[in-house]
């Protein structure tokens, strides 16, 4: 029998459960050793704090805690000036959160989601396909295992490309600007794009205005950048640099 929960899409959580299940028990172990030395008590406190921080973050990202994750994904959709005709690509689709919202927003579009689905994340192609079925967009969505570092598509294959919080994760490309360039390669001339990532982390992307100039130097005609980390709905708790405190969207037309 299907439960109500099994009828709901599962878009996963950007806080991996290992950040909670590893420090939590370690905190308890160190607490048990605290009678031996105060250092164990300090370690217990540290791991307890880490566990509580990620537990609260997990909650705030989840539907029960205000769905901050879905709202951040929605910021990409707000930036799109697309007529919805043709093929769209979501790079690093996770469990299909953005892919499926695109398919629902643009009923004439066909949307492809690609992801590496590595073991660092609790996402899978199977869950994407189940979510597509629950969203009623099965015939117009395709999910494929592929790497963002070498997309298995010819130049200019898509009318729109989007991506959310993926480029900085691509481990086999040292310079993440090359991942951005690869994403733009598969957009047709005149096609649209909107990518959200840690674009305000200068160690990864350099200064935002320099990044915009670089992208224009690749022959991209319209490029805009917007800071999204300042959005009022994002709680202070999540505004740390390694969470979503340095995010922005690069968008425009090729
Ligand atoms: C923070 S999650 C975001 C997932 C999804 N975009 C979302 O908004 O829910 C980062 C995603 O990047 C994917 N990823 C990491 N390296 C990748 C690669 N080389 N190629 C494709 N996807 C990759 C991960 O599997 C994960 O799904």
Tab-separated table of N, CA and C in Angstrom, residues 13 15-23 58 122:
chain	number	residue	atom	x	y	z
A	13	UNK	N	18.157	16.594	0.286
A	13	UNK	CA	18.541	17.753	1.109
A	13	UNK	C	20.003	18.070	0.836
A	15	UNK	N	22.098	19.198	2.731
A	15	UNK	CA	22.968	18.774	3.835
A	15	UNK	C	22.985	17.243	3.835
A	16	UNK	N	24.135	16.689	3.503
A	16	UNK	CA	24.246	15.226	3.484
A	16	UNK	C	24.080	14.702	4.921
A	17	UNK	N	23.360	13.580	5.055
A	17	UNK	CA	23.083	13.035	6.404
A	17	UNK	C	24.371	12.679	7.144
A	18	UNK	N	25.462	12.447	6.380
A	18	UNK	CA	26.706	12.055	7.080
A	18	UNK	C	27.234	13.194	7.981
A	19	UNK	N	26.856	14.449	7.669
A	19	UNK	CA	27.281	15.570	8.522
A	19	UNK	C	26.548	15.572	9.866
A	20	UNK	N	25.505	14.754	9.964
A	20	UNK	CA	24.758	14.647	11.217
A	20	UNK	C	25.085	13.321	11.908
A	21	UNK	N	25.092	12.231	11.114
A	21	UNK	CA	25.252	10.910	11.757
A	21	UNK	C	26.705	10.615	12.148
A	22	UNK	N	27.676	11.348	11.604
A	22	UNK	CA	29.068	11.125	12.046
A	22	UNK	C	29.377	11.939	13.316
A	23	UNK	N	29.188	13.273	13.324
A	23	UNK	CA	29.556	14.013	14.549
A	23	UNK	C	28.665	13.719	15.754
A	58	UNK	N	19.737	21.274	7.975
A	58	UNK	CA	18.945	20.250	7.276
A	58	UNK	C	17.453	20.607	7.392
A	122	UNK	N	22.983	11.877	-1.721
A	122	UNK	CA	21.886	10.903	-1.605
A	122	UNK	C	20.892	11.093	-2.759
